[in-house]
Coordinates of C-alpha atoms in Angstrom, one line a residue:
Chain A
M218 CA 0.0 0.0 0.0
N219 CA 1.0 3.6 -0.4
V220 CA 1.2 6.2 2.3
K221 CA 1.8 9.9 1.9
L222 CA 4.5 11.0 4.3
L223 CA 5.0 14.7 5.3
Y224 CA 8.0 16.3 7.0
F225 CA 7.9 19.6 8.9
A226 CA 10.4 22.0 10.4
S227 CA 13.5 20.3 11.9
F228 CA 12.3 16.9 10.6
R229 CA 12.2 18.2 7.0
D230 CA 15.7 19.5 7.5
K231 CA 16.9 16.2 8.8
A232 CA 15.2 14.1 6.1
G233 CA 16.1 16.5 3.3
R234 CA 12.5 16.4 1.9
D235 CA 9.1 17.7 2.8
E236 CA 6.8 15.1 1.2
E237 CA 7.0 11.6 -0.3
S238 CA 4.8 8.7 -1.3
R239 CA 6.0 5.5 0.4
V240 CA 5.2 1.9 -0.1
L241 CA 4.7 -0.1 3.1
P242 CA 3.7 -3.7 3.6
E243 CA 0.0 -4.4 4.3
G244 CA -0.6 -4.5 8.0
S245 CA 2.0 -1.8 8.8
R246 CA 1.5 0.3 11.8
V247 CA 2.6 3.8 12.6
R248 CA 5.6 2.5 14.6
D249 CA 6.7 0.4 11.6
A250 CA 6.7 3.4 9.4
W251 CA 8.9 5.2 11.9
A252 CA 11.3 2.2 12.1
A253 CA 11.6 2.3 8.3
L254 CA 12.5 6.0 8.4
A255 CA 14.9 5.6 11.3
S256 CA 16.8 3.0 9.4
E257 CA 17.3 5.5 6.6
V258 CA 17.9 8.8 8.4
P259 CA 20.7 8.6 11.1
D260 CA 19.3 11.7 12.9
F261 CA 16.0 9.9 13.4
A262 CA 17.7 6.7 14.5
A263 CA 19.3 8.7 17.3
F264 CA 16.0 9.7 18.9
P265 CA 15.3 8.0 22.3
A266 CA 11.7 7.4 21.3
M267 CA 9.3 7.7 18.4
P268 CA 8.0 11.3 18.1
P269 CA 4.2 12.0 18.1
A270 CA 2.6 11.0 14.9
A271 CA -0.5 12.2 13.0
V272 CA -2.6 10.1 10.6
N273 CA -5.1 12.0 8.4
L274 CA -4.8 15.2 10.5
E275 CA -5.2 13.6 14.0
Y276 CA -2.8 12.4 16.5
A277 CA -2.4 8.7 16.2
A278 CA -1.0 6.0 18.6
P279 CA 2.1 4.0 17.6
D280 CA 0.0 0.8 17.0
R281 CA -2.4 2.5 14.7
L282 CA -2.9 0.4 11.6
L283 CA -2.1 2.3 8.4
R284 CA -4.2 2.0 5.2
D285 CA -3.6 2.7 1.6
G286 CA -3.9 6.5 1.0
D287 CA -3.3 7.6 4.6
E288 CA -1.5 10.9 5.2
L289 CA 1.2 10.3 7.8
A290 CA 3.4 12.8 9.6
F291 CA 5.8 12.5 12.5
L292 CA 5.9 15.8 14.4
P293 CA 8.8 17.6 15.9
P294 CA 8.2 19.3 19.3
V295 CA 5.6 21.9 18.7
A296 CA 6.3 25.5 19.6
G297 CA 3.3 27.7 18.7
G298 CA 1.9 30.5 20.8
Chain B
M57 CA -9.8 29.8 9.9
Y58 CA -7.5 30.0 12.9
L59 CA -4.2 30.5 11.0
T60 CA -3.3 33.6 9.2
R61 CA -0.3 34.9 7.2
D62 CA -1.4 38.5 7.8
P63 CA -0.6 40.6 10.8
I64 CA -2.9 40.0 13.7
D65 CA -5.0 43.0 14.7
A66 CA -5.4 42.2 18.4
A67 CA -7.1 45.5 19.0
A68 CA -9.8 44.7 16.4
L69 CA -10.4 41.3 18.0
V70 CA -10.9 43.1 21.4
S71 CA -13.3 45.6 19.9
R72 CA -15.4 42.8 18.3
A73 CA -15.4 40.8 21.6
R74 CA -16.6 43.8 23.6
A75 CA -19.9 43.6 21.9
C76 CA -20.9 40.7 24.0
D77 CA -21.6 40.6 27.7
G78 CA -19.6 40.2 30.9
G79 CA -15.9 39.8 31.0
V80 CA -13.4 39.5 28.2
C81 CA -10.0 38.0 28.8
V82 CA -7.5 38.4 26.0
F83 CA -4.0 37.0 25.6
V84 CA -1.7 38.2 23.0
G85 CA 1.7 36.7 22.4
V86 CA 4.4 39.1 21.1
V87 CA 7.6 38.3 19.4
R88 CA 10.5 39.1 21.8
D89 CA 13.9 40.5 20.9
H90 CA 15.7 37.8 22.9
N91 CA 15.2 34.2 24.2
E92 CA 17.2 32.4 26.8
G93 CA 19.9 35.0 26.7
R94 CA 20.3 35.2 22.9
A95 CA 19.4 38.3 20.9
T96 CA 16.9 37.5 18.2
T97 CA 16.0 39.4 15.0
G98 CA 12.8 37.6 14.1
I99 CA 11.0 34.3 13.9
E100 CA 9.3 32.1 11.5
Y101 CA 6.2 30.0 12.3
E102 CA 5.6 26.9 10.2
A103 CA 2.3 25.0 10.5
Y104 CA 1.0 21.7 9.4
G105 CA -1.8 23.8 8.2
P106 CA -4.8 21.5 7.8
M107 CA -4.0 19.6 11.0
A108 CA -3.3 22.8 13.0
E109 CA -6.7 24.1 11.9
A110 CA -8.4 20.8 12.9
E111 CA -6.5 20.7 16.3
I112 CA -7.5 24.3 17.2
R113 CA -11.1 23.5 16.2
R114 CA -11.0 20.5 18.5
L115 CA -9.5 22.7 21.2
V116 CA -12.2 25.3 20.9
N117 CA -14.9 22.7 20.9
G118 CA -13.5 21.1 24.0
L119 CA -13.5 24.5 25.8
A120 CA -17.1 25.0 24.7
E121 CA -18.1 21.7 26.2
R122 CA -16.3 22.5 29.5
W123 CA -17.5 26.1 29.7
P124 CA -20.7 26.4 27.7
Q125 CA -21.1 30.1 28.5
V126 CA -17.7 31.0 27.2
R127 CA -16.9 32.0 23.6
V128 CA -13.3 31.6 22.6
E129 CA -11.6 33.0 19.5
I130 CA -8.1 32.0 18.5
L131 CA -5.9 33.4 15.7
H132 CA -2.3 32.3 15.2
R133 CA 0.0 33.9 12.7
V134 CA 2.3 31.8 10.4
G135 CA 5.3 32.9 8.2
R136 CA 8.0 35.4 9.0
L137 CA 7.4 37.7 12.0
A138 CA 9.3 40.7 13.2
I139 CA 10.1 41.7 16.8
G140 CA 7.0 43.2 18.3
D141 CA 4.6 41.4 16.0
A142 CA 1.7 39.5 17.6
S143 CA 2.1 35.8 17.1
V144 CA -1.2 34.6 18.6
A145 CA -4.3 36.1 20.1
V146 CA -6.9 34.3 22.3
V147 CA -10.1 36.1 23.2
A148 CA -12.4 34.5 25.8
T149 CA -15.7 36.2 26.5
A150 CA -17.9 35.0 29.4
P151 CA -20.6 36.3 31.7
H152 CA -18.2 36.1 34.6
R153 CA -14.5 36.8 34.8
A154 CA -13.4 33.5 36.4
E155 CA -14.5 31.6 33.4
A156 CA -13.1 34.1 30.9
F157 CA -9.6 33.8 32.6
A158 CA -9.8 30.0 32.9
A159 CA -10.8 29.4 29.3
C160 CA -8.3 31.9 27.9
R161 CA -5.4 30.4 29.9
E162 CA -6.4 26.8 29.0
A163 CA -6.7 27.8 25.4
I164 CA -3.2 29.2 25.1
D165 CA -1.7 26.4 27.3
R166 CA -3.2 23.7 25.2
L167 CA -2.4 25.5 21.9
K168 CA 1.3 25.5 22.9
T169 CA 1.4 21.8 23.6
T170 CA -0.9 20.2 21.0
V171 CA -1.2 22.3 17.8
P172 CA 1.4 21.4 15.1
I173 CA 3.1 24.7 14.7
W174 CA 6.9 25.1 14.8
K175 CA 9.0 28.2 15.4
K176 CA 12.4 29.0 14.0
E177 CA 14.3 31.8 15.7
F178 CA 16.8 33.9 13.9
Y179 CA 19.7 35.2 15.9
R180 CA 21.7 38.4 15.6
D181 CA 24.8 36.3 14.9
G182 CA 23.2 35.1 11.7
T183 CA 22.3 31.6 12.9
S184 CA 18.9 30.1 13.3
D185 CA 17.3 27.3 15.3
W186 CA 14.1 25.4 15.5
V187 CA 12.8 26.0 19.0
D188 CA 12.3 22.8 21.1
P189 CA 10.4 23.5 24.3
T190 CA 10.7 19.9 25.2
R191 CA 14.5 19.8 24.7
M192 CA 14.0 16.1 23.7
H193 CA 15.5 16.1 20.3
A194 CA 19.1 16.5 19.2
A195 CA 21.3 19.5 19.9
P196 CA 20.6 23.0 18.5
R197 CA 21.5 23.1 14.8
E198 CA 23.0 25.9 12.9
R199 CA 22.9 26.9 9.3
Chain C
M6 CA -5.0 58.8 36.4
Y7 CA -6.8 55.4 36.7
L8 CA -10.4 56.7 36.6
T9 CA -12.1 58.3 33.6
R10 CA -15.5 59.6 32.7
D11 CA -14.8 59.0 29.0
P12 CA -15.4 55.7 27.2
I13 CA -12.6 53.2 27.6
D14 CA -10.9 52.4 24.4
A15 CA -9.8 48.8 25.2
A16 CA -8.5 48.3 21.7
A17 CA -6.2 51.3 22.0
L18 CA -4.8 50.0 25.3
V19 CA -4.1 46.6 23.7
S20 CA -2.3 48.3 20.8
R21 CA -0.1 50.3 23.1
A22 CA 0.7 47.2 25.2
R23 CA 1.8 45.2 22.2
A24 CA 4.8 47.4 21.7
C25 CA 6.5 45.6 24.6
D26 CA 7.7 42.1 24.7
G27 CA 6.4 38.7 25.7
G28 CA 2.8 38.1 26.6
V29 CA -0.1 40.5 27.2
C30 CA -3.1 39.5 29.2
V31 CA -6.0 41.9 29.1
F32 CA -9.2 41.9 31.0
V33 CA -12.2 44.1 30.0
G34 CA -15.3 44.3 32.0
V35 CA -18.4 44.9 29.9
V36 CA -21.8 46.1 31.2
R37 CA -24.3 43.4 30.9
D38 CA -28.0 43.6 30.0
H39 CA -29.0 41.5 33.0
N40 CA -27.8 40.6 36.5
E41 CA -29.1 37.9 38.8
G42 CA -32.1 37.4 36.6
R43 CA -33.2 41.1 36.3
A44 CA -33.1 42.9 33.0
T45 CA -30.9 46.0 33.3
T46 CA -30.8 49.1 31.1
G47 CA -27.6 50.6 32.3
I48 CA -25.4 51.3 35.3
E49 CA -23.7 54.2 37.1
Y50 CA -20.3 54.0 38.7
E51 CA -19.6 56.4 41.5
A52 CA -16.1 56.7 43.0
Y53 CA -14.5 58.3 46.1
G54 CA -12.2 59.7 43.4
P55 CA -9.1 60.7 45.3
M56 CA -9.1 57.6 47.4
A57 CA -9.9 55.3 44.5
E58 CA -6.9 56.8 42.6
A59 CA -4.7 56.2 45.6
E60 CA -6.0 52.6 46.2
I61 CA -5.4 51.7 42.6
R62 CA -1.9 53.2 42.7
R63 CA -1.2 51.1 45.9
L64 CA -2.6 48.0 44.1
V65 CA -0.3 48.6 41.0
N66 CA 2.7 49.2 43.2
G67 CA 2.0 46.0 45.1
L68 CA 1.8 44.1 41.9
A69 CA 5.1 45.6 40.7
E70 CA 6.8 44.5 43.9
R71 CA 5.5 41.0 43.6
W72 CA 6.1 40.6 39.8
P73 CA 9.0 43.0 39.0
Q74 CA 8.9 42.1 35.3
V75 CA 5.2 42.8 34.8
R76 CA 3.8 46.1 33.8
V77 CA 0.1 46.7 34.7
E78 CA -2.2 49.4 33.4
I79 CA -5.7 49.9 34.9
L80 CA -8.5 52.2 33.7
H81 CA -11.9 52.3 35.4
R82 CA -14.8 54.2 34.0
V83 CA -17.1 56.3 36.3
G84 CA -20.5 57.9 35.6
R85 CA -23.4 56.6 33.5
L86 CA -22.7 53.6 31.3
A87 CA -24.8 51.9 28.7
I88 CA -25.1 48.1 28.0
G89 CA -22.0 46.9 26.2
D90 CA -19.8 49.7 27.5
A91 CA -16.4 48.7 29.0
S92 CA -16.4 49.4 32.7
V93 CA -12.8 48.5 33.4
A94 CA -9.7 47.5 31.5
V95 CA -6.6 45.8 33.0
V96 CA -3.6 45.3 30.8
A97 CA -0.7 43.2 32.1
T98 CA 2.4 42.8 30.0
A99 CA 5.2 40.4 30.9
P100 CA 8.0 38.4 29.4
H101 CA 6.1 35.2 30.1
R102 CA 2.4 34.4 30.0
A103 CA 2.1 32.9 33.5
E104 CA 3.0 36.2 35.1
A105 CA 0.8 38.2 32.7
F106 CA -2.2 36.1 33.6
A107 CA -1.5 36.0 37.3
A108 CA -1.0 39.8 37.6
C109 CA -4.0 40.6 35.5
R110 CA -6.2 38.3 37.5
E111 CA -4.9 39.6 40.8
A112 CA -5.4 43.2 39.7
I113 CA -9.1 42.8 38.8
D114 CA -9.8 40.7 41.9
R115 CA -8.2 43.2 44.2
L116 CA -9.8 46.1 42.4
K117 CA -13.2 44.6 42.9
T118 CA -12.7 44.2 46.7
T119 CA -10.7 47.2 47.8
V120 CA -11.2 50.2 45.5
P121 CA -13.9 52.6 46.7
I122 CA -16.2 52.5 43.6
W123 CA -19.9 51.8 43.7
K124 CA -22.3 50.6 41.1
K125 CA -26.0 51.4 40.7
E126 CA -28.0 49.2 38.4
F127 CA -31.0 50.6 36.5
Y128 CA -33.6 48.0 35.8
R129 CA -36.1 47.8 32.9
D130 CA -39.0 48.1 35.4
G131 CA -37.8 51.7 36.2
T132 CA -36.2 50.9 39.6
S133 CA -32.6 51.0 40.6
D134 CA -30.3 49.5 43.2
W135 CA -26.8 50.0 44.6
V136 CA -25.1 46.6 44.0
D137 CA -23.9 44.9 47.2
P138 CA -21.6 42.0 46.4
T139 CA -21.3 41.3 50.1
R140 CA -25.0 41.3 50.8
M141 CA -24.1 42.6 54.2
H142 CA -26.2 45.7 54.3
A143 CA -29.9 46.1 54.4
A144 CA -32.4 44.8 51.8
P145 CA -32.3 46.1 48.2
R146 CA -33.8 49.6 48.1
E147 CA -36.1 50.9 45.4
R148 CA -36.7 54.4 44.2
Chain D
M258 CA -12.0 69.2 66.8
N259 CA -13.5 69.2 63.3
V260 CA -13.7 66.3 61.0
K261 CA -14.9 66.3 57.4
L262 CA -17.3 63.5 56.8
L263 CA -18.1 62.2 53.3
Y264 CA -21.0 60.0 52.2
F265 CA -21.1 57.9 49.1
A266 CA -23.6 55.8 47.2
S267 CA -26.1 54.0 49.4
F268 CA -24.7 55.7 52.5
R269 CA -25.4 59.1 50.9
D270 CA -28.9 58.1 50.2
K271 CA -29.4 56.8 53.8
A272 CA -27.9 59.9 55.4
G273 CA -29.5 62.4 53.0
R274 CA -26.2 64.3 52.6
D275 CA -22.9 63.9 50.8
E276 CA -20.6 65.9 53.0
E277 CA -20.5 67.6 56.4
S278 CA -18.2 69.1 58.9
R279 CA -18.6 67.5 62.2
V280 CA -17.4 68.4 65.7
L281 CA -16.1 65.5 67.7
P282 CA -14.5 65.4 71.2
E283 CA -10.7 65.3 71.4
G284 CA -9.5 61.7 71.5
S285 CA -12.3 60.4 69.3
R286 CA -11.6 57.3 67.3
V287 CA -13.1 56.1 64.1
R288 CA -15.5 53.8 65.9
D289 CA -16.7 56.8 68.0
A290 CA -17.6 58.7 64.9
W291 CA -19.6 55.7 63.6
A292 CA -21.4 55.4 66.9
A293 CA -22.4 59.1 66.7
L294 CA -23.7 58.6 63.1
A295 CA -25.6 55.4 64.0
S296 CA -27.4 57.2 66.8
E297 CA -28.7 59.7 64.2
V298 CA -29.5 57.5 61.2
P299 CA -31.7 54.5 61.9
D300 CA -30.5 52.7 58.7
F301 CA -26.9 52.9 60.1
A302 CA -28.0 51.7 63.5
A303 CA -29.4 48.6 61.9
F304 CA -26.0 47.5 60.6
P305 CA -24.6 44.4 62.3
A306 CA -21.1 45.9 62.3
M307 CA -19.2 49.1 61.5
P308 CA -18.5 49.3 57.8
P309 CA -15.0 49.8 56.5
A310 CA -13.7 53.4 57.1
A311 CA -11.1 55.6 55.4
V312 CA -9.2 58.4 56.9
N313 CA -7.4 60.8 54.6
L314 CA -7.8 58.5 51.6
E315 CA -6.6 55.3 53.3
Y316 CA -8.4 52.4 55.0
A317 CA -8.3 52.9 58.7
A318 CA -8.9 50.6 61.7
P319 CA -11.8 51.3 64.0
D320 CA -9.5 52.3 66.8
R321 CA -7.7 54.9 64.7
L322 CA -7.4 58.2 66.5
L323 CA -9.0 61.1 64.7
R324 CA -7.3 64.5 64.4
D325 CA -8.6 68.0 63.6
G326 CA -9.0 68.4 59.9
D327 CA -9.1 64.6 59.1
E328 CA -11.3 63.6 56.1
L329 CA -13.3 60.6 57.2
A330 CA -15.6 58.3 55.2
F331 CA -17.5 55.2 55.9
L332 CA -17.7 53.0 52.8
P333 CA -20.6 51.0 51.5
P334 CA -19.7 47.6 50.0
V335 CA -17.6 48.4 47.0
A336 CA -18.7 47.1 43.6
G337 CA -16.2 48.3 41.0
G338 CA -14.9 46.3 38.1

């Protein structure tokens, strides 16, 4: 299945891209997507834990099942206000 | 729409809110010329736009459930801001001041912890950093 | 001067405050069209002018001692006010929002309990009453 | 000695005046001035306790000694804000 991955702020800088379409095995969960990214981007691999994630514009738990067409983003520490 | 690229006219928000009754509590965040001892020249807010709009809407709906008599307006600026610019305005209108204060404070506190907006500070020495209030991720980066 | 017979321009106060840094917390009291179930047509604020000015000055000085980084402005209207008019504005400016909220709340709370200002409500049925938040003195009077 | 007495809001209505100069015995305290008023104005006599008082624009305790020329006011419940 295909998932749309978005990168923001410091994560965009680390990944060197702001958006990509990614093929993941059926049954993949949010945490699996993070593991795939961390295996590619050394800065991500260095994180002590998975950052907060959003699926289709809502916060999502690490064990959330992904579906074809989902929009997924891992979120750097927010700093609005 | 809770996000705007245009300057926030906090005064206009207050004028509008005054039309309704009771007490109005307003919070306006203003870009400072320093942070943690470093001189800043400006900042840039980046948002995950559609999610930020949705999160603020959920936040406002949550406040309305908790304080049915309070009306809350929120406006957050994105893009490049100069020192002295308003970054965010929260206006809470209620029949009684306790609720106005409580809802206003809760709104800005939750906004700062849940809404996907990021801030890059530009320093006088020419460097810049993404601000990490949690200090959880990596060391400050320079460019 | 903390008292004024002229309309309070809360928006102008907010605009001025925005010039300084950090967070601005504003409280504006607005005359309501009802109170405790009775329809009101307006109110009149009377002050022991020189003492009210002195009390507010003491209040502001006390806040400055407790929160040295906070700047507090207070303006209270006296005379006859219509529904929707601003009765009081408190503007607290601070480097961080917690102090701005705390000082603003403390200012309005103390103002309401210590400053010699009295409020007469005019009701739709033609009567009027001095408001007694303590309910300590005599029954409501009519005229 | 002479004391200037001021009346505000509901107290002005009850007393029927907003200001007066009053002669009090030397050594009078704030509470003595209140007792004198209460003996004149039935509405004041009905109060369960002496209301807050101000001498020369500051809150003053009931046992505060009055001096010639003092400005004294008893204050109805305040309701600003």
